[in-house]
Amino acid sequence: ERSVLLGDTAHGVHPLAGLGVNLGFRDAEQLIAAITTAREHHDDWGEASVLRRYQSARRPDNLVTVLACGALSHLFSNRSRGLARLRDLGMLGTGVISPVKRFLIRQAMGL
């Protein structure tokens, strides 16, 4: 009660490309917004209802990032030759196709 976990503490994300720290930055940004709004309305920003709104606002981004990290971790730790070939082809395509590369970078940054 009256507590918030953010970043790696809240998500337990695999340490892939700093995605956990990016989540933490976005968590902090959203928490600041929730606190600011509560204060503007003279609400107790530590109340469960305020913190639930923060949690609900962060859930979609957190879920996508956690699932993507898990999938990437599995993809790169798997020993299947077929999966390795698909992974290598995907990595090659990502490096060569600039719009895909930009999209993935923006997604990882939360933009």
PDB file of N, CA and C in Angstrom:
ATOM      1  N   GLU A   1       0.837  -1.186   0.000  1.00  0.00           N
ATOM      2  CA  GLU A   1       0.000   0.000   0.000  1.00  0.00           C
ATOM      3  C   GLU A   1       0.880   1.246   0.000  1.00  0.00           C
ATOM      4  N   ARG A   2       0.495   2.227  -0.797  1.00  0.00           N
ATOM      5  CA  ARG A   2       1.215   3.489  -0.916  1.00  0.00           C
ATOM      6  C   ARG A   2       2.651   3.276  -1.401  1.00  0.00           C
ATOM      7  N   SER A   3       2.838   2.239  -2.206  1.00  0.00           N
ATOM      8  CA  SER A   3       4.164   1.913  -2.731  1.00  0.00           C
ATOM      9  C   SER A   3       4.080   1.679  -4.228  1.00  0.00           C
ATOM     10  N   VAL A   4       5.166   1.993  -4.906  1.00  0.00           N
ATOM     11  CA  VAL A   4       5.241   1.788  -6.348  1.00  0.00           C
ATOM     12  C   VAL A   4       6.585   1.160  -6.662  1.00  0.00           C
ATOM     13  N   LEU A   5       6.563   0.133  -7.500  1.00  0.00           N
ATOM     14  CA  LEU A   5       7.798  -0.437  -8.033  1.00  0.00           C
ATOM     15  C   LEU A   5       7.866  -0.031  -9.497  1.00  0.00           C
ATOM     16  N   LEU A   6       9.052   0.342  -9.944  1.00  0.00           N
ATOM     17  CA  LEU A   6       9.207   0.678 -11.345  1.00  0.00           C
ATOM     18  C   LEU A   6      10.523   0.154 -11.877  1.00  0.00           C
ATOM     19  N   GLY A   7      10.632   0.160 -13.202  1.00  0.00           N
ATOM     20  CA  GLY A   7      11.851  -0.312 -13.846  1.00  0.00           C
ATOM     21  C   GLY A   7      12.059  -1.805 -13.645  1.00  0.00           C
ATOM     22  N   ASP A   8      13.317  -2.200 -13.583  1.00  0.00           N
ATOM     23  CA  ASP A   8      13.663  -3.616 -13.454  1.00  0.00           C
ATOM     24  C   ASP A   8      13.063  -4.250 -12.199  1.00  0.00           C
ATOM     25  N   THR A   9      12.923  -3.480 -11.128  1.00  0.00           N
ATOM     26  CA  THR A   9      12.347  -4.002  -9.899  1.00  0.00           C
ATOM     27  C   THR A   9      10.917  -4.475 -10.118  1.00  0.00           C
ATOM     28  N   ALA A  10      10.185  -3.752 -10.935  1.00  0.00           N
ATOM     29  CA  ALA A  10       8.783  -4.081 -11.174  1.00  0.00           C
ATOM     30  C   ALA A  10       8.599  -5.134 -12.258  1.00  0.00           C
ATOM     31  N   HIS A  11       9.519  -5.205 -13.201  1.00  0.00           N
ATOM     32  CA  HIS A  11       9.263  -6.004 -14.394  1.00  0.00           C
ATOM     33  C   HIS A  11      10.109  -7.265 -14.530  1.00  0.00           C
ATOM     34  N   GLY A  12      11.287  -7.287 -13.960  1.00  0.00           N
ATOM     35  CA  GLY A  12      12.152  -8.455 -14.092  1.00  0.00           C
ATOM     36  C   GLY A  12      12.464  -8.782 -15.543  1.00  0.00           C
ATOM     37  N   VAL A  13      12.750  -7.762 -16.334  1.00  0.00           N
ATOM     38  CA  VAL A  13      13.009  -7.939 -17.753  1.00  0.00           C
ATOM     39  C   VAL A  13      14.425  -8.475 -17.961  1.00  0.00           C
ATOM     40  N   HIS A  14      14.549  -9.393 -18.920  1.00  0.00           N
ATOM     41  CA  HIS A  14      15.865  -9.886 -19.307  1.00  0.00           C
ATOM     42  C   HIS A  14      16.707  -8.681 -19.742  1.00  0.00           C
ATOM     43  N   PRO A  15      17.974  -8.605 -19.342  1.00  0.00           N
ATOM     44  CA  PRO A  15      18.777  -7.413 -19.657  1.00  0.00           C
ATOM     45  C   PRO A  15      19.193  -7.333 -21.132  1.00  0.00           C
ATOM     46  N   LEU A  16      18.217  -7.220 -21.992  1.00  0.00           N
ATOM     47  CA  LEU A  16      18.436  -7.178 -23.430  1.00  0.00           C
ATOM     48  C   LEU A  16      18.469  -5.732 -23.914  1.00  0.00           C
ATOM     49  N   ALA A  17      19.592  -5.285 -24.363  1.00  0.00           N
ATOM     50  CA  ALA A  17      19.733  -3.977 -25.021  1.00  0.00           C
ATOM     51  C   ALA A  17      19.196  -2.818 -24.203  1.00  0.00           C
ATOM     52  N   GLY A  18      19.228  -2.922 -22.903  1.00  0.00           N
ATOM     53  CA  GLY A  18      18.801  -1.809 -22.061  1.00  0.00           C
ATOM     54  C   GLY A  18      17.309  -1.561 -22.064  1.00  0.00           C
ATOM     55  N   LEU A  19      16.516  -2.532 -22.499  1.00  0.00           N
ATOM     56  CA  LEU A  19      15.074  -2.312 -22.551  1.00  0.00           C
ATOM     57  C   LEU A  19      14.484  -2.120 -21.153  1.00  0.00           C
ATOM     58  N   GLY A  20      15.065  -2.762 -20.164  1.00  0.00           N
ATOM     59  CA  GLY A  20      14.580  -2.591 -18.789  1.00  0.00           C
ATOM     60  C   GLY A  20      14.754  -1.166 -18.298  1.00  0.00           C
ATOM     61  N   VAL A  21      15.889  -0.566 -18.607  1.00  0.00           N
ATOM     62  CA  VAL A  21      16.121   0.819 -18.180  1.00  0.00           C
ATOM     63  C   VAL A  21      15.186   1.751 -18.938  1.00  0.00           C
ATOM     64  N   ASN A  22      14.921   1.461 -20.214  1.00  0.00           N
ATOM     65  CA  ASN A  22      13.968   2.271 -20.970  1.00  0.00           C
ATOM     66  C   ASN A  22      12.573   2.178 -20.356  1.00  0.00           C
ATOM     67  N   LEU A  23      12.179   0.972 -19.935  1.00  0.00           N
ATOM     68  CA  LEU A  23      10.902   0.819 -19.245  1.00  0.00           C
ATOM     69  C   LEU A  23      10.881   1.650 -17.971  1.00  0.00           C
ATOM     70  N   GLY A  24      11.970   1.619 -17.243  1.00  0.00           N
ATOM     71  CA  GLY A  24      12.059   2.379 -16.000  1.00  0.00           C
ATOM     72  C   GLY A  24      11.917   3.869 -16.223  1.00  0.00           C
ATOM     73  N   PHE A  25      12.538   4.385 -17.279  1.00  0.00           N
ATOM     74  CA  PHE A  25      12.404   5.812 -17.595  1.00  0.00           C
ATOM     75  C   PHE A  25      10.952   6.162 -17.912  1.00  0.00           C
ATOM     76  N   ARG A  26      10.297   5.284 -18.704  1.00  0.00           N
ATOM     77  CA  ARG A  26       8.899   5.549 -19.055  1.00  0.00           C
ATOM     78  C   ARG A  26       7.990   5.380 -17.840  1.00  0.00           C
ATOM     79  N   ASP A  27       8.312   4.434 -16.960  1.00  0.00           N
ATOM     80  CA  ASP A  27       7.568   4.290 -15.703  1.00  0.00           C
ATOM     81  C   ASP A  27       7.666   5.575 -14.883  1.00  0.00           C
ATOM     82  N   ALA A  28       8.880   6.076 -14.740  1.00  0.00           N
ATOM     83  CA  ALA A  28       9.095   7.284 -13.944  1.00  0.00           C
ATOM     84  C   ALA A  28       8.351   8.472 -14.546  1.00  0.00           C
ATOM     85  N   GLU A  29       8.405   8.600 -15.866  1.00  0.00           N
ATOM     86  CA  GLU A  29       7.705   9.697 -16.536  1.00  0.00           C
ATOM     87  C   GLU A  29       6.201   9.632 -16.272  1.00  0.00           C
ATOM     88  N   GLN A  30       5.623   8.437 -16.370  1.00  0.00           N
ATOM     89  CA  GLN A  30       4.185   8.274 -16.151  1.00  0.00           C
ATOM     90  C   GLN A  30       3.825   8.490 -14.683  1.00  0.00           C
ATOM     91  N   LEU A  31       4.685   8.050 -13.774  1.00  0.00           N
ATOM     92  CA  LEU A  31       4.423   8.253 -12.349  1.00  0.00           C
ATOM     93  C   LEU A  31       4.436   9.743 -12.011  1.00  0.00           C
ATOM     94  N   ILE A  32       5.378  10.474 -12.578  1.00  0.00           N
ATOM     95  CA  ILE A  32       5.428  11.927 -12.363  1.00  0.00           C
ATOM     96  C   ILE A  32       4.137  12.572 -12.868  1.00  0.00           C
ATOM     97  N   ALA A  33       3.674  12.132 -14.037  1.00  0.00           N
ATOM     98  CA  ALA A  33       2.428  12.677 -14.586  1.00  0.00           C
ATOM     99  C   ALA A  33       1.246  12.360 -13.671  1.00  0.00           C
ATOM    100  N   ALA A  34       1.195  11.141 -13.137  1.00  0.00           N
ATOM    101  CA  ALA A  34       0.094  10.753 -12.248  1.00  0.00           C
ATOM    102  C   ALA A  34       0.125  11.565 -10.955  1.00  0.00           C
ATOM    103  N   ILE A  35       1.309  11.749 -10.403  1.00  0.00           N
ATOM    104  CA  ILE A  35       1.445  12.535  -9.171  1.00  0.00           C
ATOM    105  C   ILE A  35       1.067  13.992  -9.422  1.00  0.00           C
ATOM    106  N   THR A  36       1.530  14.538 -10.537  1.00  0.00           N
ATOM    107  CA  THR A  36       1.222  15.931 -10.881  1.00  0.00           C
ATOM    108  C   THR A  36      -0.281  16.137 -11.026  1.00  0.00           C
ATOM    109  N   THR A  37      -0.942  15.232 -11.740  1.00  0.00           N
ATOM    110  CA  THR A  37      -2.392  15.332 -11.916  1.00  0.00           C
ATOM    111  C   THR A  37      -3.111  15.237 -10.581  1.00  0.00           C
ATOM    112  N   ALA A  38      -2.702  14.297  -9.747  1.00  0.00           N
ATOM    113  CA  ALA A  38      -3.333  14.142  -8.427  1.00  0.00           C
ATOM    114  C   ALA A  38      -3.153  15.407  -7.602  1.00  0.00           C
ATOM    115  N   ARG A  39      -1.966  15.972  -7.623  1.00  0.00           N
ATOM    116  CA  ARG A  39      -1.709  17.190  -6.849  1.00  0.00           C
ATOM    117  C   ARG A  39      -2.530  18.366  -7.370  1.00  0.00           C
ATOM    118  N   GLU A  40      -2.665  18.457  -8.698  1.00  0.00           N
ATOM    119  CA  GLU A  40      -3.469  19.535  -9.287  1.00  0.00           C
ATOM    120  C   GLU A  40      -4.927  19.456  -8.850  1.00  0.00           C
ATOM    121  N   HIS A  41      -5.403  18.228  -8.613  1.00  0.00           N
ATOM    122  CA  HIS A  41      -6.783  18.011  -8.163  1.00  0.00           C
ATOM    123  C   HIS A  41      -6.882  17.914  -6.638  1.00  0.00           C
ATOM    124  N   HIS A  42      -5.776  18.197  -5.970  1.00  0.00           N
ATOM    125  CA  HIS A  42      -5.706  18.138  -4.501  1.00  0.00           C
ATOM    126  C   HIS A  42      -6.056  16.748  -3.966  1.00  0.00           C
ATOM    127  N   ASP A  43      -5.697  15.735  -4.760  1.00  0.00           N
ATOM    128  CA  ASP A  43      -5.881  14.343  -4.334  1.00  0.00           C
ATOM    129  C   ASP A  43      -4.620  13.859  -3.647  1.00  0.00           C
ATOM    130  N   ASP A  44      -4.773  12.863  -2.796  1.00  0.00           N
ATOM    131  CA  ASP A  44      -3.633  12.205  -2.156  1.00  0.00           C
ATOM    132  C   ASP A  44      -3.000  11.290  -3.203  1.00  0.00           C
ATOM    133  N   TRP A  45      -1.823  11.659  -3.686  1.00  0.00           N
ATOM    134  CA  TRP A  45      -1.223  10.882  -4.776  1.00  0.00           C
ATOM    135  C   TRP A  45      -0.749   9.503  -4.354  1.00  0.00           C
ATOM    136  N   GLY A  46      -0.782   9.202  -3.078  1.00  0.00           N
ATOM    137  CA  GLY A  46      -0.429   7.864  -2.623  1.00  0.00           C
ATOM    138  C   GLY A  46      -1.616   6.929  -2.510  1.00  0.00           C
ATOM    139  N   GLU A  47      -2.831   7.455  -2.772  1.00  0.00           N
ATOM    140  CA  GLU A  47      -4.030   6.618  -2.694  1.00  0.00           C
ATOM    141  C   GLU A  47      -3.992   5.517  -3.741  1.00  0.00           C
ATOM    142  N   ALA A  48      -4.598   4.403  -3.394  1.00  0.00           N
ATOM    143  CA  ALA A  48      -4.609   3.247  -4.291  1.00  0.00           C
ATOM    144  C   ALA A  48      -5.231   3.580  -5.643  1.00  0.00           C
ATOM    145  N   SER A  49      -6.272   4.401  -5.666  1.00  0.00           N
ATOM    146  CA  SER A  49      -6.932   4.715  -6.943  1.00  0.00           C
ATOM    147  C   SER A  49      -5.996   5.478  -7.882  1.00  0.00           C
ATOM    148  N   VAL A  50      -5.203   6.388  -7.348  1.00  0.00           N
ATOM    149  CA  VAL A  50      -4.245   7.143  -8.160  1.00  0.00           C
ATOM    150  C   VAL A  50      -3.161   6.209  -8.683  1.00  0.00           C
ATOM    151  N   LEU A  51      -2.662   5.363  -7.819  1.00  0.00           N
ATOM    152  CA  LEU A  51      -1.592   4.442  -8.214  1.00  0.00           C
ATOM    153  C   LEU A  51      -2.105   3.382  -9.190  1.00  0.00           C
ATOM    154  N   ARG A  52      -3.382   2.999  -9.059  1.00  0.00           N
ATOM    155  CA  ARG A  52      -3.954   2.054 -10.029  1.00  0.00           C
ATOM    156  C   ARG A  52      -4.057   2.694 -11.420  1.00  0.00           C
ATOM    157  N   ARG A  53      -4.380   3.991 -11.466  1.00  0.00           N
ATOM    158  CA  ARG A  53      -4.425   4.676 -12.763  1.00  0.00           C
ATOM    159  C   ARG A  53      -3.032   4.682 -13.404  1.00  0.00           C
ATOM    160  N   TYR A  54      -2.011   4.927 -12.596  1.00  0.00           N
ATOM    161  CA  TYR A  54      -0.629   4.864 -13.093  1.00  0.00           C
ATOM    162  C   TYR A  54      -0.334   3.459 -13.636  1.00  0.00           C
ATOM    163  N   GLN A  55      -0.682   2.462 -12.855  1.00  0.00           N
ATOM    164  CA  GLN A  55      -0.428   1.071 -13.241  1.00  0.00           C
ATOM    165  C   GLN A  55      -1.161   0.721 -14.536  1.00  0.00           C
ATOM    166  N   SER A  56      -2.408   1.131 -14.645  1.00  0.00           N
ATOM    167  CA  SER A  56      -3.186   0.846 -15.855  1.00  0.00           C
ATOM    168  C   SER A  56      -2.601   1.542 -17.075  1.00  0.00           C
ATOM    169  N   ALA A  57      -2.122   2.759 -16.880  1.00  0.00           N
ATOM    170  CA  ALA A  57      -1.530   3.499 -17.997  1.00  0.00           C
ATOM    171  C   ALA A  57      -0.255   2.828 -18.484  1.00  0.00           C
ATOM    172  N   ARG A  58       0.501   2.211 -17.597  1.00  0.00           N
ATOM    173  CA  ARG A  58       1.783   1.598 -17.967  1.00  0.00           C
ATOM    174  C   ARG A  58       1.640   0.166 -18.475  1.00  0.00           C
ATOM    175  N   ARG A  59       0.546  -0.491 -18.152  1.00  0.00           N
ATOM    176  CA  ARG A  59       0.406  -1.912 -18.463  1.00  0.00           C
ATOM    177  C   ARG A  59       0.645  -2.268 -19.931  1.00  0.00           C
ATOM    178  N   PRO A  60       0.034  -1.583 -20.913  1.00  0.00           N
ATOM    179  CA  PRO A  60       0.235  -2.011 -22.314  1.00  0.00           C
ATOM    180  C   PRO A  60       1.696  -1.980 -22.753  1.00  0.00           C
ATOM    181  N   ASP A  61       2.397  -0.890 -22.471  1.00  0.00           N
ATOM    182  CA  ASP A  61       3.809  -0.785 -22.861  1.00  0.00           C
ATOM    183  C   ASP A  61       4.647  -1.831 -22.152  1.00  0.00           C
ATOM    184  N   ASN A  62       4.396  -2.011 -20.865  1.00  0.00           N
ATOM    185  CA  ASN A  62       5.154  -3.003 -20.097  1.00  0.00           C
ATOM    186  C   ASN A  62       4.932  -4.405 -20.647  1.00  0.00           C
ATOM    187  N   LEU A  63       3.697  -4.728 -20.955  1.00  0.00           N
ATOM    188  CA  LEU A  63       3.381  -6.066 -21.445  1.00  0.00           C
ATOM    189  C   LEU A  63       4.074  -6.345 -22.772  1.00  0.00           C
ATOM    190  N   VAL A  64       3.993  -5.405 -23.696  1.00  0.00           N
ATOM    191  CA  VAL A  64       4.642  -5.588 -25.007  1.00  0.00           C
ATOM    192  C   VAL A  64       6.145  -5.767 -24.836  1.00  0.00           C
ATOM    193  N   THR A  65       6.760  -4.931 -24.009  1.00  0.00           N
ATOM    194  CA  THR A  65       8.210  -4.993 -23.834  1.00  0.00           C
ATOM    195  C   THR A  65       8.636  -6.287 -23.153  1.00  0.00           C
ATOM    196  N   VAL A  66       7.926  -6.689 -22.114  1.00  0.00           N
ATOM    197  CA  VAL A  66       8.273  -7.932 -21.404  1.00  0.00           C
ATOM    198  C   VAL A  66       8.115  -9.136 -22.327  1.00  0.00           C
ATOM    199  N   LEU A  67       7.032  -9.176 -23.095  1.00  0.00           N
ATOM    200  CA  LEU A  67       6.836 -10.292 -24.031  1.00  0.00           C
ATOM    201  C   LEU A  67       7.897 -10.297 -25.135  1.00  0.00           C
ATOM    202  N   ALA A  68       8.224  -9.113 -25.649  1.00  0.00           N
ATOM    203  CA  ALA A  68       9.252  -9.027 -26.700  1.00  0.00           C
ATOM    204  C   ALA A  68      10.607  -9.474 -26.170  1.00  0.00           C
ATOM    205  N   CYS A  69      10.949  -9.059 -24.956  1.00  0.00           N
ATOM    206  CA  CYS A  69      12.231  -9.476 -24.364  1.00  0.00           C
ATOM    207  C   CYS A  69      12.280 -10.981 -24.166  1.00  0.00           C
ATOM    208  N   GLY A  70      11.189 -11.542 -23.687  1.00  0.00           N
ATOM    209  CA  GLY A  70      11.136 -12.991 -23.501  1.00  0.00           C
ATOM    210  C   GLY A  70      11.278 -13.735 -24.815  1.00  0.00           C
ATOM    211  N   ALA A  71      10.595 -13.227 -25.851  1.00  0.00           N
ATOM    212  CA  ALA A  71      10.665 -13.865 -27.170  1.00  0.00           C
ATOM    213  C   ALA A  71      12.076 -13.762 -27.743  1.00  0.00           C
ATOM    214  N   LEU A  72      12.694 -12.598 -27.624  1.00  0.00           N
ATOM    215  CA  LEU A  72      14.066 -12.435 -28.133  1.00  0.00           C
ATOM    216  C   LEU A  72      15.052 -13.313 -27.367  1.00  0.00           C
ATOM    217  N   SER A  73      14.881 -13.383 -26.062  1.00  0.00           N
ATOM    218  CA  SER A  73      15.752 -14.235 -25.260  1.00  0.00           C
ATOM    219  C   SER A  73      15.628 -15.693 -25.703  1.00  0.00           C
ATOM    220  N   HIS A  74      14.401 -16.138 -25.899  1.00  0.00           N
ATOM    221  CA  HIS A  74      14.173 -17.519 -26.349  1.00  0.00           C
ATOM    222  C   HIS A  74      14.745 -17.727 -27.751  1.00  0.00           C
ATOM    223  N   LEU A  75      14.535 -16.754 -28.624  1.00  0.00           N
ATOM    224  CA  LEU A  75      15.012 -16.854 -29.998  1.00  0.00           C
ATOM    225  C   LEU A  75      16.530 -16.999 -30.059  1.00  0.00           C
ATOM    226  N   PHE A  76      17.248 -16.253 -29.217  1.00  0.00           N
ATOM    227  CA  PHE A  76      18.710 -16.275 -29.271  1.00  0.00           C
ATOM    228  C   PHE A  76      19.331 -17.376 -28.413  1.00  0.00           C
ATOM    229  N   SER A  77      18.562 -17.979 -27.536  1.00  0.00           N
ATOM    230  CA  SER A  77      19.116 -19.053 -26.709  1.00  0.00           C
ATOM    231  C   SER A  77      18.721 -20.437 -27.229  1.00  0.00           C
ATOM    232  N   ASN A  78      17.870 -20.496 -28.219  1.00  0.00           N
ATOM    233  CA  ASN A  78      17.395 -21.748 -28.773  1.00  0.00           C
ATOM    234  C   ASN A  78      18.454 -22.345 -29.692  1.00  0.00           C
ATOM    235  N   ARG A  79      18.582 -23.668 -29.690  1.00  0.00           N
ATOM    236  CA  ARG A  79      19.612 -24.331 -30.494  1.00  0.00           C
ATOM    237  C   ARG A  79      19.075 -24.935 -31.794  1.00  0.00           C
ATOM    238  N   SER A  80      17.830 -24.677 -32.097  1.00  0.00           N
ATOM    239  CA  SER A  80      17.231 -25.203 -33.319  1.00  0.00           C
ATOM    240  C   SER A  80      17.882 -24.558 -34.544  1.00  0.00           C
ATOM    241  N   ARG A  81      18.348 -25.393 -35.477  1.00  0.00           N
ATOM    242  CA  ARG A  81      18.989 -24.857 -36.683  1.00  0.00           C
ATOM    243  C   ARG A  81      18.002 -24.052 -37.529  1.00  0.00           C
ATOM    244  N   GLY A  82      16.800 -24.567 -37.661  1.00  0.00           N
ATOM    245  CA  GLY A  82      15.789 -23.858 -38.453  1.00  0.00           C
ATOM    246  C   GLY A  82      15.467 -22.499 -37.856  1.00  0.00           C
ATOM    247  N   LEU A  83      15.316 -22.471 -36.545  1.00  0.00           N
ATOM    248  CA  LEU A  83      15.036 -21.204 -35.867  1.00  0.00           C
ATOM    249  C   LEU A  83      16.230 -20.260 -35.976  1.00  0.00           C
ATOM    250  N   ALA A  84      17.436 -20.804 -35.903  1.00  0.00           N
ATOM    251  CA  ALA A  84      18.639 -19.983 -36.050  1.00  0.00           C
ATOM    252  C   ALA A  84      18.699 -19.363 -37.444  1.00  0.00           C
ATOM    253  N   ARG A  85      18.326 -20.123 -38.460  1.00  0.00           N
ATOM    254  CA  ARG A  85      18.326 -19.576 -39.825  1.00  0.00           C
ATOM    255  C   ARG A  85      17.301 -18.450 -39.969  1.00  0.00           C
ATOM    256  N   LEU A  86      16.107 -18.687 -39.422  1.00  0.00           N
ATOM    257  CA  LEU A  86      15.080 -17.643 -39.467  1.00  0.00           C
ATOM    258  C   LEU A  86      15.531 -16.398 -38.693  1.00  0.00           C
ATOM    259  N   ARG A  87      16.140 -16.625 -37.554  1.00  0.00           N
ATOM    260  CA  ARG A  87      16.650 -15.514 -36.739  1.00  0.00           C
ATOM    261  C   ARG A  87      17.697 -14.727 -37.519  1.00  0.00           C
ATOM    262  N   ASP A  88      18.635 -15.428 -38.130  1.00  0.00           N
ATOM    263  CA  ASP A  88      19.693 -14.761 -38.889  1.00  0.00           C
ATOM    264  C   ASP A  88      19.122 -13.978 -40.073  1.00  0.00           C
ATOM    265  N   LEU A  89      18.148 -14.557 -40.741  1.00  0.00           N
ATOM    266  CA  LEU A  89      17.499 -13.877 -41.860  1.00  0.00           C
ATOM    267  C   LEU A  89      16.771 -12.623 -41.362  1.00  0.00           C
ATOM    268  N   GLY A  90      16.092 -12.743 -40.250  1.00  0.00           N
ATOM    269  CA  GLY A  90      15.400 -11.602 -39.664  1.00  0.00           C
ATOM    270  C   GLY A  90      16.362 -10.501 -39.253  1.00  0.00           C
ATOM    271  N   MET A  91      17.488 -10.865 -38.653  1.00  0.00           N
ATOM    272  CA  MET A  91      18.489  -9.876 -38.253  1.00  0.00           C
ATOM    273  C   MET A  91      19.083  -9.190 -39.477  1.00  0.00           C
ATOM    274  N   LEU A  92      19.355  -9.954 -40.515  1.00  0.00           N
ATOM    275  CA  LEU A  92      19.885  -9.385 -41.754  1.00  0.00           C
ATOM    276  C   LEU A  92      18.878  -8.403 -42.349  1.00  0.00           C
ATOM    277  N   GLY A  93      17.620  -8.826 -42.422  1.00  0.00           N
ATOM    278  CA  GLY A  93      16.574  -7.962 -42.965  1.00  0.00           C
ATOM    279  C   GLY A  93      16.395  -6.697 -42.152  1.00  0.00           C
ATOM    280  N   THR A  94      16.479  -6.816 -40.835  1.00  0.00           N
ATOM    281  CA  THR A  94      16.338  -5.652 -39.959  1.00  0.00           C
ATOM    282  C   THR A  94      17.468  -4.660 -40.195  1.00  0.00           C
ATOM    283  N   GLY A  95      18.664  -5.166 -40.418  1.00  0.00           N
ATOM    284  CA  GLY A  95      19.801  -4.290 -40.661  1.00  0.00           C
ATOM    285  C   GLY A  95      19.768  -3.617 -42.018  1.00  0.00           C
ATOM    286  N   VAL A  96      19.147  -4.265 -42.992  1.00  0.00           N
ATOM    287  CA  VAL A  96      19.147  -3.764 -44.363  1.00  0.00           C
ATOM    288  C   VAL A  96      17.927  -2.887 -44.662  1.00  0.00           C
ATOM    289  N   ILE A  97      16.797  -3.204 -44.077  1.00  0.00           N
ATOM    290  CA  ILE A  97      15.552  -2.478 -44.363  1.00  0.00           C
ATOM    291  C   ILE A  97      15.393  -1.356 -43.337  1.00  0.00           C
ATOM    292  N   SER A  98      15.786  -0.160 -43.731  1.00  0.00           N
ATOM    293  CA  SER A  98      15.824   0.988 -42.817  1.00  0.00           C
ATOM    294  C   SER A  98      14.496   1.280 -42.114  1.00  0.00           C
ATOM    295  N   PRO A  99      13.344   1.239 -42.795  1.00  0.00           N
ATOM    296  CA  PRO A  99      12.097   1.526 -42.087  1.00  0.00           C
ATOM    297  C   PRO A  99      11.816   0.538 -40.951  1.00  0.00           C
ATOM    298  N   VAL A 100      12.150  -0.727 -41.159  1.00  0.00           N
ATOM    299  CA  VAL A 100      11.958  -1.733 -40.112  1.00  0.00           C
ATOM    300  C   VAL A 100      12.893  -1.431 -38.941  1.00  0.00           C
ATOM    301  N   LYS A 101      14.127  -1.128 -39.268  1.00  0.00           N
ATOM    302  CA  LYS A 101      15.118  -0.811 -38.238  1.00  0.00           C
ATOM    303  C   LYS A 101      14.675   0.400 -37.418  1.00  0.00           C
ATOM    304  N   ARG A 102      14.231   1.467 -38.094  1.00  0.00           N
ATOM    305  CA  ARG A 102      13.771   2.670 -37.386  1.00  0.00           C
ATOM    306  C   ARG A 102      12.559   2.369 -36.513  1.00  0.00           C
ATOM    307  N   PHE A 103      11.629   1.566 -37.042  1.00  0.00           N
ATOM    308  CA  PHE A 103      10.436   1.190 -36.271  1.00  0.00           C
ATOM    309  C   PHE A 103      10.820   0.476 -34.981  1.00  0.00           C
ATOM    310  N   LEU A 104      11.706  -0.506 -35.087  1.00  0.00           N
ATOM    311  CA  LEU A 104      12.114  -1.272 -33.907  1.00  0.00           C
ATOM    312  C   LEU A 104      12.856  -0.400 -32.891  1.00  0.00           C
ATOM    313  N   ILE A 105      13.685   0.486 -33.370  1.00  0.00           N
ATOM    314  CA  ILE A 105      14.410   1.392 -32.472  1.00  0.00           C
ATOM    315  C   ILE A 105      13.430   2.297 -31.742  1.00  0.00           C
ATOM    316  N   ARG A 106      12.470   2.856 -32.475  1.00  0.00           N
ATOM    317  CA  ARG A 106      11.477   3.740 -31.851  1.00  0.00           C
ATOM    318  C   ARG A 106      10.621   2.977 -30.836  1.00  0.00           C
ATOM    319  N   GLN A 107      10.262   1.741 -31.156  1.00  0.00           N
ATOM    320  CA  GLN A 107       9.483   0.919 -30.226  1.00  0.00           C
ATOM    321  C   GLN A 107      10.263   0.688 -28.945  1.00  0.00           C
ATOM    322  N   ALA A 108      11.532   0.347 -29.095  1.00  0.00           N
ATOM    323  CA  ALA A 108      12.369   0.079 -27.904  1.00  0.00           C
ATOM    324  C   ALA A 108      12.517   1.322 -27.053  1.00  0.00           C
ATOM    325  N   MET A 109      12.512   2.482 -27.678  1.00  0.00           N
ATOM    326  CA  MET A 109      12.660   3.741 -26.943  1.00  0.00           C
ATOM    327  C   MET A 109      11.327   4.235 -26.387  1.00  0.00           C
ATOM    328  N   GLY A 110      10.235   3.594 -26.810  1.00  0.00           N
ATOM    329  CA  GLY A 110       8.926   4.012 -26.323  1.00  0.00           C
ATOM    330  C   GLY A 110       8.388   5.248 -27.005  1.00  0.00           C
ATOM    331  N   LEU A 111       8.822   5.476 -28.240  1.00  0.00           N
ATOM    332  CA  LEU A 111       8.379   6.671 -28.972  1.00  0.00           C
ATOM    333  C   LEU A 111       7.215   6.370 -29.883  1.00  0.00           C
TER     334      LEU A 111
END
